[in-house]
Tab-separated table of C-alpha atoms in Angstrom:
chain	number	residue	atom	x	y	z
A	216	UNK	CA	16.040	61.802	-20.695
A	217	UNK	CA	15.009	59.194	-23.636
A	218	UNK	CA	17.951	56.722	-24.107
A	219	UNK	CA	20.068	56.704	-27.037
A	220	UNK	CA	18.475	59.438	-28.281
A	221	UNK	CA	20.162	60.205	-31.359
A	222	UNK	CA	18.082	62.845	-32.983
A	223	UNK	CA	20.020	66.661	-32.391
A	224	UNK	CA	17.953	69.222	-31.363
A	225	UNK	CA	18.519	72.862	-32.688
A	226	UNK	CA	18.587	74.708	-29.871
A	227	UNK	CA	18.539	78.706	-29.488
A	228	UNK	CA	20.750	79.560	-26.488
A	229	UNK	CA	19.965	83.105	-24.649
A	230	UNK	CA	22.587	84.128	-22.187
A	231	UNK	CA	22.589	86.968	-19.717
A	232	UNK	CA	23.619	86.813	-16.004
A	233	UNK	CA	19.615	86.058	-15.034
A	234	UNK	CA	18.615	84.065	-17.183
A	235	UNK	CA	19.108	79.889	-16.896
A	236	UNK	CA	20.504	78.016	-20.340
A	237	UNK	CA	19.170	75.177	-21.826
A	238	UNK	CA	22.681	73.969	-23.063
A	239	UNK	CA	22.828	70.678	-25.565
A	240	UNK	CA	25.822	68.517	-24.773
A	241	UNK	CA	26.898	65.364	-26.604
A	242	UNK	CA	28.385	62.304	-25.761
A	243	UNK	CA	29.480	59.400	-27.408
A	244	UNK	CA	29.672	56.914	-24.010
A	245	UNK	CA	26.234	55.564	-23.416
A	246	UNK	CA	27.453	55.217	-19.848
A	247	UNK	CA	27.100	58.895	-19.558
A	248	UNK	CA	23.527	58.527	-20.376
A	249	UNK	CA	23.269	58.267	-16.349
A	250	UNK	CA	26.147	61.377	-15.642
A	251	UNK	CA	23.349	63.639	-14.051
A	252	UNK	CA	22.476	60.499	-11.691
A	253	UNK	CA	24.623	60.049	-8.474
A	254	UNK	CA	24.091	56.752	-8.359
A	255	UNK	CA	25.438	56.280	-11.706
A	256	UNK	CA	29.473	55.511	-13.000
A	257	UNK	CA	31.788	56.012	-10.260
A	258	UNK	CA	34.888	57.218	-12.646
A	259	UNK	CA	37.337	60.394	-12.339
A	260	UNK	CA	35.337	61.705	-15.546
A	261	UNK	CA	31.991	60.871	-13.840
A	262	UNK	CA	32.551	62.601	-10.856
A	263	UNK	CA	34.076	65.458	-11.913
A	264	UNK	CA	31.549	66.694	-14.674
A	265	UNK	CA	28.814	65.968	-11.623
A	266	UNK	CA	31.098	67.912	-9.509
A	267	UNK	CA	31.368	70.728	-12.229
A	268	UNK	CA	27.547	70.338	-12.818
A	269	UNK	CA	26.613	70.948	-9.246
A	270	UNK	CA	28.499	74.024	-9.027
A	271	UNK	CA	27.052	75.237	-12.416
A	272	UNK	CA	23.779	76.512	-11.591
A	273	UNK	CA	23.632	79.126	-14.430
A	274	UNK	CA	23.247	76.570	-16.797
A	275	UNK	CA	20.637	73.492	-17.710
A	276	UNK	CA	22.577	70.946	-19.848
A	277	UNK	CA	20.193	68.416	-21.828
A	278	UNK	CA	22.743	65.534	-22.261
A	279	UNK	CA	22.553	63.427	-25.284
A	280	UNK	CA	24.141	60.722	-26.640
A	281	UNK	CA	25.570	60.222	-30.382
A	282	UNK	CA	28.105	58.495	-32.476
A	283	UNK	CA	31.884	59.704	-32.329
A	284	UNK	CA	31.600	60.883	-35.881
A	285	UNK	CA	28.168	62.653	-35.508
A	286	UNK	CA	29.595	64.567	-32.386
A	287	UNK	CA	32.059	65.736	-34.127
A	288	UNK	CA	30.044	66.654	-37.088
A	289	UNK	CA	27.725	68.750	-34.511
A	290	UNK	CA	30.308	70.137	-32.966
A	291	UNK	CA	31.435	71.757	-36.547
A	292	UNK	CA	28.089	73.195	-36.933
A	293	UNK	CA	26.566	76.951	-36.521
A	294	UNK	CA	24.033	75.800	-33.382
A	295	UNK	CA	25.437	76.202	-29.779
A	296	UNK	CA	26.426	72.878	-28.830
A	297	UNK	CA	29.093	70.850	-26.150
A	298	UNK	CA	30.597	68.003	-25.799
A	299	UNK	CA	31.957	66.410	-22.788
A	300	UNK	CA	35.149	64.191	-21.959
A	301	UNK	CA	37.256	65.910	-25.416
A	302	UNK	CA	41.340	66.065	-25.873
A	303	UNK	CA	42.391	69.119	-27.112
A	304	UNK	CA	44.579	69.343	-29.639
A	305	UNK	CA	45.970	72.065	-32.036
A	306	UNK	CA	44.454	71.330	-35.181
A	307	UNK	CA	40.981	70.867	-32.622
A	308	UNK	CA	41.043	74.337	-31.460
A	309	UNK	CA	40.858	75.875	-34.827
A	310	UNK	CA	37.400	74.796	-35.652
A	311	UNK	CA	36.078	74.467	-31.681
A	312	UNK	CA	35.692	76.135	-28.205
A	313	UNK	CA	37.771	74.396	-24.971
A	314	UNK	CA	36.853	74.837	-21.538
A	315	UNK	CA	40.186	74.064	-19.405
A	316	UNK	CA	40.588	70.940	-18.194
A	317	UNK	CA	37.492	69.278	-16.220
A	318	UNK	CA	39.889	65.865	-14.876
A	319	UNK	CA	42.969	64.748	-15.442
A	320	UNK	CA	42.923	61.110	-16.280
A	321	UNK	CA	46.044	58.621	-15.918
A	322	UNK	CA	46.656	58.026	-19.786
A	323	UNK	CA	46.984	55.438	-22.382
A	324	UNK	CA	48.850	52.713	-22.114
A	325	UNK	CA	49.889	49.683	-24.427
A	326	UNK	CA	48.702	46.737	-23.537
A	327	UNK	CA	50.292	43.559	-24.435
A	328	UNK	CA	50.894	39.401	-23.840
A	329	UNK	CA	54.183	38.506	-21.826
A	330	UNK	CA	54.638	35.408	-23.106
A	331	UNK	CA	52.445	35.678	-26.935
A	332	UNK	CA	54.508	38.785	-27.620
A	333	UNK	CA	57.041	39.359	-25.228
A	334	UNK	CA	59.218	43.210	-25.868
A	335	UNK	CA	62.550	42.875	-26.513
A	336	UNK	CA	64.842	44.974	-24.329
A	337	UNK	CA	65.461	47.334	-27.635
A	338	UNK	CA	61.829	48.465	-27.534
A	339	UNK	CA	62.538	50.596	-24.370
A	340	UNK	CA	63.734	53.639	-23.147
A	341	UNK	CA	66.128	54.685	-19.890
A	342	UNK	CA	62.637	55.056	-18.444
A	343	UNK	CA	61.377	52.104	-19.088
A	344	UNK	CA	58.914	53.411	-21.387
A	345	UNK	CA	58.352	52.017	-24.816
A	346	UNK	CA	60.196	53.946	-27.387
A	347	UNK	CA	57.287	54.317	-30.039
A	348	UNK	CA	54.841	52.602	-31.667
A	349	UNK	CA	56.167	52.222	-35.406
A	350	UNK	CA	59.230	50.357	-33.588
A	351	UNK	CA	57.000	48.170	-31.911
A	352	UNK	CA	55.051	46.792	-35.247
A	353	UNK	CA	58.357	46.940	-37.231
A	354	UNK	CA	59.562	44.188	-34.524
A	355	UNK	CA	55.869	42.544	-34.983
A	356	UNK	CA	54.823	43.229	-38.128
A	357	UNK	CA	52.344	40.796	-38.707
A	358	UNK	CA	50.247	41.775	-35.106
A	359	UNK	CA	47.497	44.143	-35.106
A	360	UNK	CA	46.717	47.070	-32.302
A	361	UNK	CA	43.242	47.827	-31.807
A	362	UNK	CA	42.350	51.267	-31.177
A	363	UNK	CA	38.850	53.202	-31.324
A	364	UNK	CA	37.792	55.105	-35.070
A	365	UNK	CA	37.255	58.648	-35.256
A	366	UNK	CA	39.411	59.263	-31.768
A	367	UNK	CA	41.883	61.475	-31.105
A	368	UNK	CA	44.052	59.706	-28.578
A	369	UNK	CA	46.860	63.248	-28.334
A	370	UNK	CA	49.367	64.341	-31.082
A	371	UNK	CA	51.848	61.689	-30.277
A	372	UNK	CA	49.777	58.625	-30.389
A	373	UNK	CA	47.932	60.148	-33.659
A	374	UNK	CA	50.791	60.800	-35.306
A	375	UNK	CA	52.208	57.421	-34.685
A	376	UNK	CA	48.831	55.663	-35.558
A	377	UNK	CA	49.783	57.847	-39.240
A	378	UNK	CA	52.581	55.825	-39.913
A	379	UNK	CA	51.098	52.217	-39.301
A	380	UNK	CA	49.524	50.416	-42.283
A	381	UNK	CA	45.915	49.847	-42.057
A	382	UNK	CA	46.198	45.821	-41.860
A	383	UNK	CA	48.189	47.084	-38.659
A	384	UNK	CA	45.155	49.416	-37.580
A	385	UNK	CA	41.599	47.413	-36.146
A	386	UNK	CA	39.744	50.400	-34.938
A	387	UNK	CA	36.198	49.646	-33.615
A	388	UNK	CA	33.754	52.572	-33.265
A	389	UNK	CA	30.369	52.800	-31.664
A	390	UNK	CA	28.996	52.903	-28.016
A	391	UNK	CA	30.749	49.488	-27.463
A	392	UNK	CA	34.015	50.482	-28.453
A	393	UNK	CA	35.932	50.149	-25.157
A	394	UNK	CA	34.367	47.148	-23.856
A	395	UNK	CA	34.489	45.538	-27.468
A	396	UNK	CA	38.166	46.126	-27.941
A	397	UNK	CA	39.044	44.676	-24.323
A	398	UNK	CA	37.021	41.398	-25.651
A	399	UNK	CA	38.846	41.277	-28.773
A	400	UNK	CA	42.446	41.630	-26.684
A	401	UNK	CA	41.780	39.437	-24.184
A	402	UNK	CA	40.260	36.854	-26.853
A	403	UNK	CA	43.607	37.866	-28.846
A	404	UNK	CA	41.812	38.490	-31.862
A	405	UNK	CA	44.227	41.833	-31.814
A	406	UNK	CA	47.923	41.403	-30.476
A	407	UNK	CA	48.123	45.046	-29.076
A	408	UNK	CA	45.349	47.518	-26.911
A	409	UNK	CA	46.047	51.084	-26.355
A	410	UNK	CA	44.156	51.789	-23.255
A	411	UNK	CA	43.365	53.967	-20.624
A	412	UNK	CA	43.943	52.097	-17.644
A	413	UNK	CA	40.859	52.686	-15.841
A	414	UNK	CA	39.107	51.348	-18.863
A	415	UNK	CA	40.959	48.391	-19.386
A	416	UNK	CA	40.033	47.725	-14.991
A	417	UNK	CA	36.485	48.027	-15.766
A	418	UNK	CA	35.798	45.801	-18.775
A	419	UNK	CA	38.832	43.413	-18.507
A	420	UNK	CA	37.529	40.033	-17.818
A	421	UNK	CA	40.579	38.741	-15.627
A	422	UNK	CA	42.204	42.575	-14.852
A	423	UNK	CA	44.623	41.040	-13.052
A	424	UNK	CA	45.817	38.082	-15.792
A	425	UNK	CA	49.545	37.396	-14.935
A	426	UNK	CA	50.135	36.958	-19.069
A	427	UNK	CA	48.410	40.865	-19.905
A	428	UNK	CA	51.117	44.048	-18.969
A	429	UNK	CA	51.147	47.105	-19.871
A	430	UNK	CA	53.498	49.780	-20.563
A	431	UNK	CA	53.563	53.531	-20.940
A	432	UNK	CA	54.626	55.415	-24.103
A	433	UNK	CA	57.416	57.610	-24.572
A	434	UNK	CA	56.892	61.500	-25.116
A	435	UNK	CA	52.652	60.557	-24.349
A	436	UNK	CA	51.719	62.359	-21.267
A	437	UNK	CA	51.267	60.092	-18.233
A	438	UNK	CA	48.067	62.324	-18.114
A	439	UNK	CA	45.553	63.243	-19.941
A	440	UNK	CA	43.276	66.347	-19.861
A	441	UNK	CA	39.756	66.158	-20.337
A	442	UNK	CA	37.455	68.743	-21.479
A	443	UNK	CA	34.633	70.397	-22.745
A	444	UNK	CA	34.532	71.363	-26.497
A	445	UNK	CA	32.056	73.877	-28.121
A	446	UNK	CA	30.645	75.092	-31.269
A	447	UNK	CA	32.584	78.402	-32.472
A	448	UNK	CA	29.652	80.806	-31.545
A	449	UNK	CA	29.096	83.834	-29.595
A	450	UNK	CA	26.529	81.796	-27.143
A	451	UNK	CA	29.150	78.981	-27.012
A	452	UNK	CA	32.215	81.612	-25.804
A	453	UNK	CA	30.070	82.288	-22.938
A	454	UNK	CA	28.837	78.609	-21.938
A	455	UNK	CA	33.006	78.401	-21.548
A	456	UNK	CA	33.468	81.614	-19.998
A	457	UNK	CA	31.238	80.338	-17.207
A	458	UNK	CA	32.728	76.988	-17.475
A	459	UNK	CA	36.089	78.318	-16.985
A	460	UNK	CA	35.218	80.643	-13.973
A	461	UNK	CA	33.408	77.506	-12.120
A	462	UNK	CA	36.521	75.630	-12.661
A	463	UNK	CA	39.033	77.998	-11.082
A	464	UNK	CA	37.011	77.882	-8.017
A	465	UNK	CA	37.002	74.094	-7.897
A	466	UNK	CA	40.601	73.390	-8.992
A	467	UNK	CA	42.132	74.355	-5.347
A	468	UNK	CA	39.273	72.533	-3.302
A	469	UNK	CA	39.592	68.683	-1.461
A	470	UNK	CA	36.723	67.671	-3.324
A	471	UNK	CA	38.644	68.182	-6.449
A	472	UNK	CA	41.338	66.440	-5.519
A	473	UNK	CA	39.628	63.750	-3.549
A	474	UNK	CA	37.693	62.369	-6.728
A	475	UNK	CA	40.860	62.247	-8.184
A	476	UNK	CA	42.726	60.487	-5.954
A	477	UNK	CA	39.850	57.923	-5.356
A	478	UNK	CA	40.666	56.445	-8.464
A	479	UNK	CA	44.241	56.625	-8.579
A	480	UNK	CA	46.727	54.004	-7.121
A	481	UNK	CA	48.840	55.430	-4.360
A	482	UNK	CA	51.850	55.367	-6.171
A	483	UNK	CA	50.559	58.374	-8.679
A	484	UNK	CA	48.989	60.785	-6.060
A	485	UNK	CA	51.963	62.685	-5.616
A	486	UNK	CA	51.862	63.589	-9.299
A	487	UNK	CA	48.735	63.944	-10.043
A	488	UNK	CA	48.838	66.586	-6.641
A	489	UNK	CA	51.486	68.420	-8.417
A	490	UNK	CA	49.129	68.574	-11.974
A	491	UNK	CA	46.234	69.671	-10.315
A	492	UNK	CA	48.082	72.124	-8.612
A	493	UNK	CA	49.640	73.597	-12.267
A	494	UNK	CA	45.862	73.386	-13.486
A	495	UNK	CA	44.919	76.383	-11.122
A	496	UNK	CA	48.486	78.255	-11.176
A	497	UNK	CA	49.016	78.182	-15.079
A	498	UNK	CA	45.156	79.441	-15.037
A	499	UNK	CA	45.707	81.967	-12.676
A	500	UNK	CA	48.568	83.747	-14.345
A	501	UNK	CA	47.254	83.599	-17.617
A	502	UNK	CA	44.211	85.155	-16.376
């Protein structure tokens, strides 16, 4: 696998029940240029596409990595093509394919300074949750959020991102984003990060910096589903039907849950038990 290989392939997919696929999938994480190596990442989204992977004999993937905004642009096309580690979201399944959900991952969170801009009591909810995001820049409205371009972070958070001004807005795109926009936070070139937590562990300087909390957002999931988008085509409706039928085999096994739970704190296994769980019910009866 050449790195960064950002040249697309058009690839002719043949599927019947004997015959292997060579399957194209995109990412934009140059991380996951090592996904098919166990040594690589050790993250919930790691391990469970090598978990899926493993268990998906019927089909050869050929990872490759691209820009955000030339996945997507792929993914619009008339070839058979994936893409790993996608939200799904309404306006998203009109124009692609999506498996169910390969992880759950704990979701975004805002991240903030406790003593450069402490939150006012009025920015929060019974559940301690902050209320929304417009309320938080209307009581700041000369800080800035970073958040990564061409992203969808779930119909909450993108609708709220709608009603911010731009000047409000630094979105960083590229292969760098996460580890870029945790630099610019901690270097408080931006006043706000919205985060997944596990990202903001691994390239957070000082993680544990007394000044840096975070809080969750009201009406945003606590987590998020990731999963495999396709290409609207007749070879693509199969990659997922096979996708789909590996994944209700996994979603009731330990080492499903397991990978989950190894990168969870303690205090949201019970939860995520109870999601995983719904994954394979809701599947099952719909089926």
């Amino acid at each position: 696998m050449g790195c960064f290989r950002f040249v697309l392939l058009s690839i002719v997919v043949f599927l019947c029940p004997f015959v292997q696929a060579k399957i194209l999938i995109l990412s934009d994480d140059p991380a996951d240029e090592f996904l098919f190596v166990q040594e690589g990442p050790k993250d919930i989204a790691s391990d469970s596409y090598r978990l899926l992977f493993d268990h998906l004999k019927q089909l050869d993937f050929d990872l490759q990595i691209a820009p955000i905004a030339r996945v997507n642009a792929i993914l619009s096309g008339t070839e058979p093509v994936c893409a790993i580690n996608r939200i799904k979201t309404n306006e998203r399944a009109l124009y692609h394919l999506y498996s169910y959900p390969i992880h759950l991952y704990p979701s975004h969170r805002l991240y903030y300074f406790k003593n450069r801009t402490a939150l006012p009591e009025s920015l929060f909810n019974h559940r301690d949750e902050l209320i929304n995001l417009p309320r938080l820049m209307n009581q700041f409205p000369h800080a800035r959020i970073a958040i990564e371009a061409s992203k969808s972070y779930g119909p909450v958070l993108d609708a709220q991102f709608q009603l911010l001004s731009d000047e409000q807005l630094i979105t960083r795109a590229g292969g760098d984003a996460y580890a870029a926009m945790v630099a610019m936070f901690e270097k408080h070139r931006v006043d706000f990060l919205v985060s997944y937590p596990t990202v903001f562990k691994q390239y957070a300087h000082a993680p544990k910096n007394e000044d840096i909390r975070s809080v969750s957002i009201a009406n945003h999931p606590s987590f998020i589903a990731g999963h495999i988008a396709c290409s609207q085509t007749p070879q693509s409706e199969e990659i997922i039907k096979l996708i789909n039928e590996t994944l209700l085999q996994l979603y009731p096994s330990h080492e499903f849950l397991n990978l989950h739970l190894n990168h969870v704190p303690p205090s949201e296994h019970e939860i995520l038990r109870r999601r995983i769980s719904d994954l394979y019910l809701n599947r099952q009866n719909n089926a």
